[in-house]
Short mmCIF file of C-alpha atoms in Angstrom, two decimals:
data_model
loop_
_atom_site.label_atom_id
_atom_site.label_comp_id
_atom_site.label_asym_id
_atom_site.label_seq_id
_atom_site.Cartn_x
_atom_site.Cartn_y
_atom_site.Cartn_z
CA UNK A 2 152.73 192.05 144.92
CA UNK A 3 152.87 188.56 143.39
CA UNK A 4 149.53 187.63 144.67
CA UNK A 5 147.59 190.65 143.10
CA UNK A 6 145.24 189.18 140.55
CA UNK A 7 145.73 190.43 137.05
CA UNK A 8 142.77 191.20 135.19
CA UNK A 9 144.21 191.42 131.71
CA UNK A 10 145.19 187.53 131.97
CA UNK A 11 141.88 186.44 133.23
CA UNK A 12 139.93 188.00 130.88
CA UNK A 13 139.63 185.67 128.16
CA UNK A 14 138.04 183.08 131.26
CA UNK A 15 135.95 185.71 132.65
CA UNK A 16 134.71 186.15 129.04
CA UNK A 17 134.22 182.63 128.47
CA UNK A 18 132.10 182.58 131.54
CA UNK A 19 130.21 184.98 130.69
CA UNK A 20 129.13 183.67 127.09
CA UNK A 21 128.19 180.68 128.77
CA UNK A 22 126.12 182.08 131.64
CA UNK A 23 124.27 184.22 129.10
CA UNK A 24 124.26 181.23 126.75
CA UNK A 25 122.44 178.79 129.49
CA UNK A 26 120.16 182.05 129.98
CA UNK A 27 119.03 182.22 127.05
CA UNK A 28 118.04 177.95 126.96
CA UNK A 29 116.55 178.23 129.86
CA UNK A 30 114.23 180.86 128.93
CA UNK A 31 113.75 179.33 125.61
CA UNK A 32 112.55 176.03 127.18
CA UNK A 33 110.53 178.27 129.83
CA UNK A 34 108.69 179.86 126.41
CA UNK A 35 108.72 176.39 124.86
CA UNK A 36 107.20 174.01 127.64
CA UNK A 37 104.33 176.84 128.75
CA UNK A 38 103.03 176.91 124.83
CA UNK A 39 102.80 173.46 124.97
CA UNK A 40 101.44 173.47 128.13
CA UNK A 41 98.55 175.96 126.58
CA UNK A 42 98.16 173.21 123.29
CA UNK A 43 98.12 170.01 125.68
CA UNK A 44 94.37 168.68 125.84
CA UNK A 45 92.80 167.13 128.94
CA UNK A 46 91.27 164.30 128.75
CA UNK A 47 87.60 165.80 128.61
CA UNK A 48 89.06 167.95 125.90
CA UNK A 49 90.41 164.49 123.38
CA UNK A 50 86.73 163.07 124.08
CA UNK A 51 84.64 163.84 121.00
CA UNK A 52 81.71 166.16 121.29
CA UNK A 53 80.10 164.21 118.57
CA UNK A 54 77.13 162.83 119.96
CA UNK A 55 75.06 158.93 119.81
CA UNK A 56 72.64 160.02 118.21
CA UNK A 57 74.66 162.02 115.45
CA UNK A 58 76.76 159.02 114.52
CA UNK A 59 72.89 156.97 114.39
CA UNK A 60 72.31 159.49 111.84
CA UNK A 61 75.64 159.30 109.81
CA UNK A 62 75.57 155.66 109.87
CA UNK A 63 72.08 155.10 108.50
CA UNK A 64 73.16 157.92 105.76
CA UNK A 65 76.21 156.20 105.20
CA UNK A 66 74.18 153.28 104.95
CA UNK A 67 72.01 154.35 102.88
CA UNK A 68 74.14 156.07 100.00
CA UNK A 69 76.00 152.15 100.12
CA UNK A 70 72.90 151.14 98.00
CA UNK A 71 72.71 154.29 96.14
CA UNK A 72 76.36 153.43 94.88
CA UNK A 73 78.88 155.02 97.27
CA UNK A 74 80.61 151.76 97.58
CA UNK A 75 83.55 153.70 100.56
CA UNK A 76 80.36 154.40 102.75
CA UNK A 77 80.73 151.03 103.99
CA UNK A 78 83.93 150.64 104.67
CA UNK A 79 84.21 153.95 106.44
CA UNK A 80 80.87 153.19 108.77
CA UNK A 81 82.62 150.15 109.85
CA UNK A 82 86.54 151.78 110.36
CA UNK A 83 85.14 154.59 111.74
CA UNK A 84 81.78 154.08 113.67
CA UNK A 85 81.51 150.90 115.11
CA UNK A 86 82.59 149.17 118.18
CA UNK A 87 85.88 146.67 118.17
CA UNK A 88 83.20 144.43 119.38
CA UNK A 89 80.71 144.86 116.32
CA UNK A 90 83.84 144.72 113.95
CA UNK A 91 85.00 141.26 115.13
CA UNK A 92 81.11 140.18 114.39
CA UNK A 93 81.63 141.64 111.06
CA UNK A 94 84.50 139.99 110.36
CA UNK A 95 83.12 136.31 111.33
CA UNK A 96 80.36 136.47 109.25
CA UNK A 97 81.21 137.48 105.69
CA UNK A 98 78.30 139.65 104.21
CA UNK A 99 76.13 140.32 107.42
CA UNK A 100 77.32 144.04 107.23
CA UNK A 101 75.88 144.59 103.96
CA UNK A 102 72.32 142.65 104.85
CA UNK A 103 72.15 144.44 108.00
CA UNK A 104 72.31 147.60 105.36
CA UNK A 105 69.76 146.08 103.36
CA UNK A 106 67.61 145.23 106.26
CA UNK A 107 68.21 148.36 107.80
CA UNK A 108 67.71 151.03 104.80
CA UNK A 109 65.25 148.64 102.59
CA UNK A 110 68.32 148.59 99.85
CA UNK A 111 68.87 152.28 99.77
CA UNK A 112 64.99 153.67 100.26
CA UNK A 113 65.72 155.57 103.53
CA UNK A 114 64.68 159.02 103.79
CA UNK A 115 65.33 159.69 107.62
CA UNK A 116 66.02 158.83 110.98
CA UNK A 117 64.40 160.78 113.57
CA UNK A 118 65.85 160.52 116.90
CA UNK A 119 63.34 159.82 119.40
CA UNK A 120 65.30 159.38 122.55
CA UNK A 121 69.02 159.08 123.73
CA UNK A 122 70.10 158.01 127.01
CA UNK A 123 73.65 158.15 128.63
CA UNK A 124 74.29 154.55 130.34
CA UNK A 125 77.35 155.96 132.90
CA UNK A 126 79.92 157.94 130.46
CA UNK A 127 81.04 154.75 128.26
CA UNK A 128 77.79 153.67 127.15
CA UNK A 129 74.41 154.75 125.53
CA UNK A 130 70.80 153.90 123.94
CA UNK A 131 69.59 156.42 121.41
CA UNK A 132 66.25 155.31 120.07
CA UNK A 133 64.85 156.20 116.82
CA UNK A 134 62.90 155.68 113.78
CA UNK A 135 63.22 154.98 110.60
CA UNK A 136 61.29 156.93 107.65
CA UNK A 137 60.96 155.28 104.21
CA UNK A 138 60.39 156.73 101.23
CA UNK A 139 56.88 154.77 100.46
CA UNK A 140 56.28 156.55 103.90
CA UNK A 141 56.72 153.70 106.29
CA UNK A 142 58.33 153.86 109.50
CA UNK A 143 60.10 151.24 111.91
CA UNK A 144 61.31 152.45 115.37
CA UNK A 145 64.47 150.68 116.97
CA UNK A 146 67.10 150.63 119.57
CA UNK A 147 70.82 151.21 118.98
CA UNK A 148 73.21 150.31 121.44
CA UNK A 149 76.35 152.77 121.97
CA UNK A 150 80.09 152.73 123.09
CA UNK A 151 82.35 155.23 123.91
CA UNK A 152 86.18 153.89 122.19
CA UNK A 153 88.91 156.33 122.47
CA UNK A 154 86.93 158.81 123.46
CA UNK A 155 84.61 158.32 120.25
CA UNK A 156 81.14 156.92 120.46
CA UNK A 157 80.45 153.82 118.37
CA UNK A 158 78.08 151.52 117.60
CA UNK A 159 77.90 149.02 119.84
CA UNK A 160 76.34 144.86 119.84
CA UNK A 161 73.93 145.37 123.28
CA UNK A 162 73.98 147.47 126.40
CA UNK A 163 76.70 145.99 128.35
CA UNK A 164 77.74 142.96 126.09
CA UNK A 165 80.74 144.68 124.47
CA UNK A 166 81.66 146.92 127.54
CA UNK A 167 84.92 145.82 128.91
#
């Protein structure tokens, strides 16, 4: 008779137990419900890459560069931060000024009117030519070439096709 197990002692354990095992059931499917939504918000890598295309940032940075000599004195500052190549930057950088002539040059000190893409061609899937042209607003034109580089999974402007490709 000694050896018969007496449920009223044990119950406080078997209670105890029991908390627990429904406690850890309850994590478990908490982190089950927690690690398959994030599994659903997690990107792939073809998902981070930007769906914004060469020739759309060709376009934003001749606007940009444009409203620069209408006044807009950020639209500099966010075509270089945010549009060109680390490569292009570091050119930038070593020669004081040549971002704002190569505005000038480029947008005949703010007389743009449009940039009509003529052409873009994928280089592999890091690199890119989009070719264009100009439109003025005494109605001349200048076609040119614009080298392109894919950064983070951005395009950007790049210095020449294959130069600034590491």
């Amino acid at each position: 008779m000694e050896n018969k197990i007496n449920l009223t002692k044990q119950l406080p354990l078997i209670t105890t137990v029991l908390v627990c095992l429904i406690g850890f059931s309850v994590l478990v499917a908490e982190l089950i419900v927690h690690f398959s939504a994030n599994r659903k918000k997690a990107k792939t890598a073809l998902e981070m890459v930007s769906t914004v295309e060469p020739k759309q940032v060709l376009k934003t940075v001749y606007q940009n560069a444009n409203n620069y000599f209408l006044g807009d004195s950020v639209a500099r500052l966010h075509s270089m931060t945010v549009h060109c190549s680390k490569p292009l930057v570091q050119v930038f950088d070593k020669t004081p000024g040549i971002m704002e002539y190569t505005f000038a040059r480029e947008t005949r000190n703010g007389q743009l009117r449009n940039v009509d893409i003529i052409s873009q061609e994928f280089k592999g899937t890091d690199s890119a030519i989009v070719n264009a042209r100009a439109l003025y607003k005494d109605g001349s034109t200048k076609d040119f070439k614009q080298y392109f580089i894919r950064e983070s999974g951005k395009w950007k402007l790049g210095l020449k096709y294959g130069y600034d490709i590491k």
